[in-house]
PDB file of C-alpha atoms in Angstrom:
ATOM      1  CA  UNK A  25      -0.191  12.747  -2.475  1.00 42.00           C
ATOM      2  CA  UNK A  26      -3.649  12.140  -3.697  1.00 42.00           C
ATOM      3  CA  UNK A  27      -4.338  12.795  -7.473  1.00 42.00           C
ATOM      4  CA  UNK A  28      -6.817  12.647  -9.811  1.00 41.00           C
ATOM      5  CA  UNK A  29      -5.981   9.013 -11.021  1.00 43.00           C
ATOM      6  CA  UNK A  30      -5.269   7.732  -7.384  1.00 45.00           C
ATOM      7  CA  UNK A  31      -8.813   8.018  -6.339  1.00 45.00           C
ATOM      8  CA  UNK A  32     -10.556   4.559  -6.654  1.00 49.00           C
ATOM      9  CA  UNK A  33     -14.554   5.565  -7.134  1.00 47.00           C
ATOM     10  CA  UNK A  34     -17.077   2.639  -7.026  1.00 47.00           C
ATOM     11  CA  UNK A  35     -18.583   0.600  -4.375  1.00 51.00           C
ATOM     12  CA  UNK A  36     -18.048  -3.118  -5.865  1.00 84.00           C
ATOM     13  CA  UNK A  37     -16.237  -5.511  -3.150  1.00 87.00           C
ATOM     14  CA  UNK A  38     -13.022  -5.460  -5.329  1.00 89.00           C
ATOM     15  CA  UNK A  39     -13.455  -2.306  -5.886  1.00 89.00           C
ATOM     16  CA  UNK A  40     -13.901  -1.696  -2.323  1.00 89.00           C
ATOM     17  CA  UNK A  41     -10.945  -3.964  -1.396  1.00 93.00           C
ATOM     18  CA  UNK A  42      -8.368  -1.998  -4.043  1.00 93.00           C
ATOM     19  CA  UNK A  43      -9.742   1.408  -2.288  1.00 91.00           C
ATOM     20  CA  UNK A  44      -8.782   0.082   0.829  1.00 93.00           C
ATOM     21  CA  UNK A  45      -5.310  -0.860  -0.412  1.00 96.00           C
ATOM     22  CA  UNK A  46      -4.562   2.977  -1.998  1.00 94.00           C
ATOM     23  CA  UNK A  47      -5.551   4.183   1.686  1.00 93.00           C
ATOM     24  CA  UNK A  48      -3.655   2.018   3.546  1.00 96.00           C
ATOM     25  CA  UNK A  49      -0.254   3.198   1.376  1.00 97.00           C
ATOM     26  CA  UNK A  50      -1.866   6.886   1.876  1.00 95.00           C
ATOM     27  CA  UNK A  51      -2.131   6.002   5.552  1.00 96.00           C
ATOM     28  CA  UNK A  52       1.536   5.020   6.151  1.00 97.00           C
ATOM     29  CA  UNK A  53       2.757   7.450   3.931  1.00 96.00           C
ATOM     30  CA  UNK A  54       0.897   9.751   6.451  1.00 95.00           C
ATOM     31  CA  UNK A  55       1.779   8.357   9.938  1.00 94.00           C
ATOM     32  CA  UNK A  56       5.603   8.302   8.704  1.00 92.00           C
ATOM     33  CA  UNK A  57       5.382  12.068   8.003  1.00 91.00           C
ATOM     34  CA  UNK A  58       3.444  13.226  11.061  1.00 92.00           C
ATOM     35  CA  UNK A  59       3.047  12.286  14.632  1.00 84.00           C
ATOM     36  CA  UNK A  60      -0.090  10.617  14.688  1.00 87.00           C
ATOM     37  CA  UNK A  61      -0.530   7.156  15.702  1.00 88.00           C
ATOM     38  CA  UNK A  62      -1.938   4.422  14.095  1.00 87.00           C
ATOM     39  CA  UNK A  63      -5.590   4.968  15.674  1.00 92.00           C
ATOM     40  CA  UNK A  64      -5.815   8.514  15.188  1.00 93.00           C
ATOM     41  CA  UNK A  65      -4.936   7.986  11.359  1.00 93.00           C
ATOM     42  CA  UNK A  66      -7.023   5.423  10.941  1.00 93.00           C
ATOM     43  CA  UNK A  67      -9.526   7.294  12.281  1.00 93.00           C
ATOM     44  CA  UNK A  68      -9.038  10.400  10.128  1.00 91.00           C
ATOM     45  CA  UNK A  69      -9.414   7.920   6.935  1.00 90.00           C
ATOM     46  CA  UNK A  70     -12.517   6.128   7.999  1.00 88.00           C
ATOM     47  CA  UNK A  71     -14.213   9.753   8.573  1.00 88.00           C
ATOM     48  CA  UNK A  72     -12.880  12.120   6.106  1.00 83.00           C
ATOM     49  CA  UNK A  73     -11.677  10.073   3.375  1.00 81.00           C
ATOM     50  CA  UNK A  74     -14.028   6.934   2.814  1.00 83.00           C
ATOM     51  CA  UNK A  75     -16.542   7.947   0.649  1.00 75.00           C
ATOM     52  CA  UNK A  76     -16.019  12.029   0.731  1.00 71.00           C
ATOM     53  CA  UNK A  77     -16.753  14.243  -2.080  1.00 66.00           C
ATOM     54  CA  UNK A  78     -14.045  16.392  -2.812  1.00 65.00           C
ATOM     55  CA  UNK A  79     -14.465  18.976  -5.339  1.00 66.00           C
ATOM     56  CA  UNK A  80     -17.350  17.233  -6.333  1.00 67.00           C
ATOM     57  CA  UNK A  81     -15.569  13.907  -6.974  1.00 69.00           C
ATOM     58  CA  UNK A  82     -16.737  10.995  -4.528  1.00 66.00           C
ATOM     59  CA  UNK A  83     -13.899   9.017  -2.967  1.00 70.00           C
ATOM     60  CA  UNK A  84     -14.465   5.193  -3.293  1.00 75.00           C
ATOM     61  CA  UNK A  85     -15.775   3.578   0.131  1.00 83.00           C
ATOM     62  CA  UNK A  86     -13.063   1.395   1.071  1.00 86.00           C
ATOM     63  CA  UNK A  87     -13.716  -2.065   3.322  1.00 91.00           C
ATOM     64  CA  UNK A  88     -12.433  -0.907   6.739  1.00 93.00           C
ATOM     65  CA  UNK A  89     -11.367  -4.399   8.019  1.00 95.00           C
ATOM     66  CA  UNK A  90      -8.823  -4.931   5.336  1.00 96.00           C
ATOM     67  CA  UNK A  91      -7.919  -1.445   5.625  1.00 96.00           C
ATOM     68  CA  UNK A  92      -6.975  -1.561   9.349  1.00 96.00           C
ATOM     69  CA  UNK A  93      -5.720  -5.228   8.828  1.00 97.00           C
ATOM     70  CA  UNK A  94      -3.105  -3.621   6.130  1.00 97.00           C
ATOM     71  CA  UNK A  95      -2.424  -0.958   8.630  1.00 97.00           C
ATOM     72  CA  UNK A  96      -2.470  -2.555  11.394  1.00 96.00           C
ATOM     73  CA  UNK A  97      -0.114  -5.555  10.131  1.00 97.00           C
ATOM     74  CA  UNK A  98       2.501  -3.390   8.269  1.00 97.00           C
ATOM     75  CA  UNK A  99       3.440  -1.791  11.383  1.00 95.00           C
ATOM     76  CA  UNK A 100       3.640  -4.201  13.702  1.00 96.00           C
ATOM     77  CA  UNK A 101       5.739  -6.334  10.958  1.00 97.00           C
ATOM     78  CA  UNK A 102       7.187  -3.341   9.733  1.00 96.00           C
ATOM     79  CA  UNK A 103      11.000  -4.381  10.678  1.00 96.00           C
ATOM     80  CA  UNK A 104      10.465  -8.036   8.633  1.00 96.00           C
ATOM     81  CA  UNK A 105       8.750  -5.789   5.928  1.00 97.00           C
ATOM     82  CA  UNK A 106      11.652  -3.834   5.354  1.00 95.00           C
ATOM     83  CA  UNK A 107      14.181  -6.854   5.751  1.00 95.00           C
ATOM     84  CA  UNK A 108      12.445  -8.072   3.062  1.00 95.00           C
ATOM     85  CA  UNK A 109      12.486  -5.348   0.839  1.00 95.00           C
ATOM     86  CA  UNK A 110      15.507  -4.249   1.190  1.00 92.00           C
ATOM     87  CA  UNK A 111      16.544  -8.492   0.255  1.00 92.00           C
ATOM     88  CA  UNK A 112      14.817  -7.604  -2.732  1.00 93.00           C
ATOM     89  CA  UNK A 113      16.052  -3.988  -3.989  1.00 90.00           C
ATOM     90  CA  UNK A 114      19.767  -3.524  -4.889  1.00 74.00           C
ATOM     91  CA  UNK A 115      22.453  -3.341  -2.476  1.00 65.00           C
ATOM     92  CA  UNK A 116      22.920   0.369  -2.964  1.00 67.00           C
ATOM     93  CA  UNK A 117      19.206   0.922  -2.318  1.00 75.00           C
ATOM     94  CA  UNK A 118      17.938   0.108   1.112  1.00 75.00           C
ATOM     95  CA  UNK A 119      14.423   0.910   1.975  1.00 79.00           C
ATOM     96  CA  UNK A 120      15.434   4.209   3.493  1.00 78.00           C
ATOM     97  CA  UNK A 121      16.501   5.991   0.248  1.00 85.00           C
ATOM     98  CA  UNK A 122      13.575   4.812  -1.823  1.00 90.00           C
ATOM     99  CA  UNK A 123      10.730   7.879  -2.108  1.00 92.00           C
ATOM    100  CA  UNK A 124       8.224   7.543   0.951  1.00 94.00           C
ATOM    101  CA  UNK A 125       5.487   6.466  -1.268  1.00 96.00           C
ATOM    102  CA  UNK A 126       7.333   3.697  -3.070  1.00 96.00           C
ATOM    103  CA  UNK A 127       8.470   2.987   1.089  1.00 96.00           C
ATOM    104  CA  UNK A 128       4.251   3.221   2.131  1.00 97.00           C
ATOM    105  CA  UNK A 129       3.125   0.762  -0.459  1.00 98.00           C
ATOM    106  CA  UNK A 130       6.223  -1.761  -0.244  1.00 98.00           C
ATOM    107  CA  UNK A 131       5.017  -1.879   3.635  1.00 97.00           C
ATOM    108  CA  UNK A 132       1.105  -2.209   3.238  1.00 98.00           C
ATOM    109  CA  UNK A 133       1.810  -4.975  -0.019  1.00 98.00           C
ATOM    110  CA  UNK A 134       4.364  -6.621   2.299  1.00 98.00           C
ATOM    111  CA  UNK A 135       1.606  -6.578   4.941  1.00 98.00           C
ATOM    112  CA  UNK A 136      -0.760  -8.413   2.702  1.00 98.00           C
ATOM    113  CA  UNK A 137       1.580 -10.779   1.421  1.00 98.00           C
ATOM    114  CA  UNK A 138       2.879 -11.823   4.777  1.00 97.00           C
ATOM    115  CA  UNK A 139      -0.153 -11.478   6.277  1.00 96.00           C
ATOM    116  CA  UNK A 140      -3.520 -12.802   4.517  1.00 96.00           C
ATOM    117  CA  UNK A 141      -4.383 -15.414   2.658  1.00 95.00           C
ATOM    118  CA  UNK A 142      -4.742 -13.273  -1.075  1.00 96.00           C
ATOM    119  CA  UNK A 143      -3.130 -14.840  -3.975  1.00 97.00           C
ATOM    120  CA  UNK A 144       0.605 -13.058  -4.264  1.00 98.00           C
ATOM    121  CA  UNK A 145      -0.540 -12.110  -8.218  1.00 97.00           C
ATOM    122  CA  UNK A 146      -3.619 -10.646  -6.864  1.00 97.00           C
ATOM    123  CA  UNK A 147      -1.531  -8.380  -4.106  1.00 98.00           C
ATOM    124  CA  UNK A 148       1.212  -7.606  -6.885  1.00 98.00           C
ATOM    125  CA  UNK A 149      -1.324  -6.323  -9.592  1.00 97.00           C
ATOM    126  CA  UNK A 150      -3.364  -4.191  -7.132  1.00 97.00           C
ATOM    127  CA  UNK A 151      -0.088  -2.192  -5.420  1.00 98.00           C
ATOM    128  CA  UNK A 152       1.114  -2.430  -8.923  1.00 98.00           C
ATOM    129  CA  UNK A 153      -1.857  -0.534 -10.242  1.00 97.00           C
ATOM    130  CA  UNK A 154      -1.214   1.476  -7.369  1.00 97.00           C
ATOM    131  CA  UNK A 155       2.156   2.858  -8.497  1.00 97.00           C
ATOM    132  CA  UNK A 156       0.167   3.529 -11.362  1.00 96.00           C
ATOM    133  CA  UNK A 157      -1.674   5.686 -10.256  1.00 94.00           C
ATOM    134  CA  UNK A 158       0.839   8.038  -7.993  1.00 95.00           C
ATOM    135  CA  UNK A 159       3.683   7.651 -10.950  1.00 95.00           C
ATOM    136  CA  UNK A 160       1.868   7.492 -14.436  1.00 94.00           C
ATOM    137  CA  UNK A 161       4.315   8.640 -16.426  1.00 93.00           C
ATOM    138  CA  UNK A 162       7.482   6.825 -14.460  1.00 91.00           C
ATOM    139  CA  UNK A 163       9.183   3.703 -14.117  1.00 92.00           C
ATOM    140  CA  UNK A 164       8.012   3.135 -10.452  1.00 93.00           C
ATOM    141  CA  UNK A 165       5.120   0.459 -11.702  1.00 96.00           C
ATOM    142  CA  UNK A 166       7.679  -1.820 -13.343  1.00 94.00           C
ATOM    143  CA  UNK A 167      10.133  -1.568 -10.340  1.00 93.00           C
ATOM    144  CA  UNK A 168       7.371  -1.906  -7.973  1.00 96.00           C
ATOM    145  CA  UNK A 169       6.374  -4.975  -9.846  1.00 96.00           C
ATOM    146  CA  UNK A 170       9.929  -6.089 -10.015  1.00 94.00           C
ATOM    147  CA  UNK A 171      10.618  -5.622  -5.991  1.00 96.00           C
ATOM    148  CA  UNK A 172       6.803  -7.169  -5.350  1.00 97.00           C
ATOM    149  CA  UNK A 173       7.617 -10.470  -7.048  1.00 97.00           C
ATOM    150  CA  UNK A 174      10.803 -10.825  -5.546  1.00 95.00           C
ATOM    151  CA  UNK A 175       8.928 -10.164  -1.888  1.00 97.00           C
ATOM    152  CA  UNK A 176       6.029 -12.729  -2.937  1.00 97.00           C
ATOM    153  CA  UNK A 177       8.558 -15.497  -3.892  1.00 97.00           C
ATOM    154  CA  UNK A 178      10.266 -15.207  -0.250  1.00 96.00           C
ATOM    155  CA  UNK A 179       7.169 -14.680   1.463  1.00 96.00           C
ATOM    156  CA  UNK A 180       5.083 -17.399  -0.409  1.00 96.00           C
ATOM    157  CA  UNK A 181       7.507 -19.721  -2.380  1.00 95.00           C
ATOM    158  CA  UNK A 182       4.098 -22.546  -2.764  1.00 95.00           C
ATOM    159  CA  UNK A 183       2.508 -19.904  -4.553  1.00 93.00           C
ATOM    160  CA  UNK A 184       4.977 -20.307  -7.623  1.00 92.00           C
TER     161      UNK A 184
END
């Protein structure tokens, strides 16, 4: 799941705060697939991911507290989440069939939107950039952008 292109590097706050948004997708794309809970992931990430060299490439250190905010809030709001996704994706595709990645960030952007006080734009071209980086040569960004603003205009309607 990670790839060369997904792996923020920098220590800048934004930087730090877009890291934290790639692991928190990474880290629900990971407890969905495995039996860990949310405190054992979370720990794995904070240890082995946040700022490790891998192959001689330094991961980006990511700010924990809006990392385990994103985790923490996507699954306990995970049901609303998904309702609200699945508002904003076609009829004949409800969160279940979408890839688990797409699924991941739609859940940790939800989070955030829901959740915190960031400006819906800001949330919507950070996952966005996200997509980017796990689908570069696909369509995901543009439908990820598409089911993002449909979530931010339920979510935050004052924003618009």
């Amino acid at each position: 799941m990670s790839t060369q292109d997904s792996r923020p590097k920098g220590s800048g706050k934004n930087q730090m705060r877009s890291a934290a948004r790639l692991y928190a997708v990474q880290a629900l794309f990971q407890m969905e697939h495995s039996s860990l809970t949310f405190d054992k992931v979370i720990a794995e990430f904070e240890d082995h991911r946040f700022g490790a060299v891998y192959e001689g490439d330094e991961m980006a250190e990511g700010d924990k507290a809006i990392f385990r905010k994103l985790v923490r809030e996507a699954v306990n709001h995970q049901a609303r989440i998904d309702q609200m996704t699945d508002r904003a994706l076609v009829a004949k595709w409800p969160i279940a069939r979408i890839d688990p990645t797409l699924r991941a960030l739609f859940r940790a952007a939800g989070a955030e939107l829901t959740q915190s006080d960031t400006p819906p734009k800001v949330v919507i071209n950070e996952f966005v950039d996200i997509a980017r980086a796990f689908f570069p040569e696909g369509k995901e960004p543009k439908f990820v952008n598409a089911v993002l603003d449909h979530m931010a205009r339920e979510a935050r309607p004052e924003a618009f």
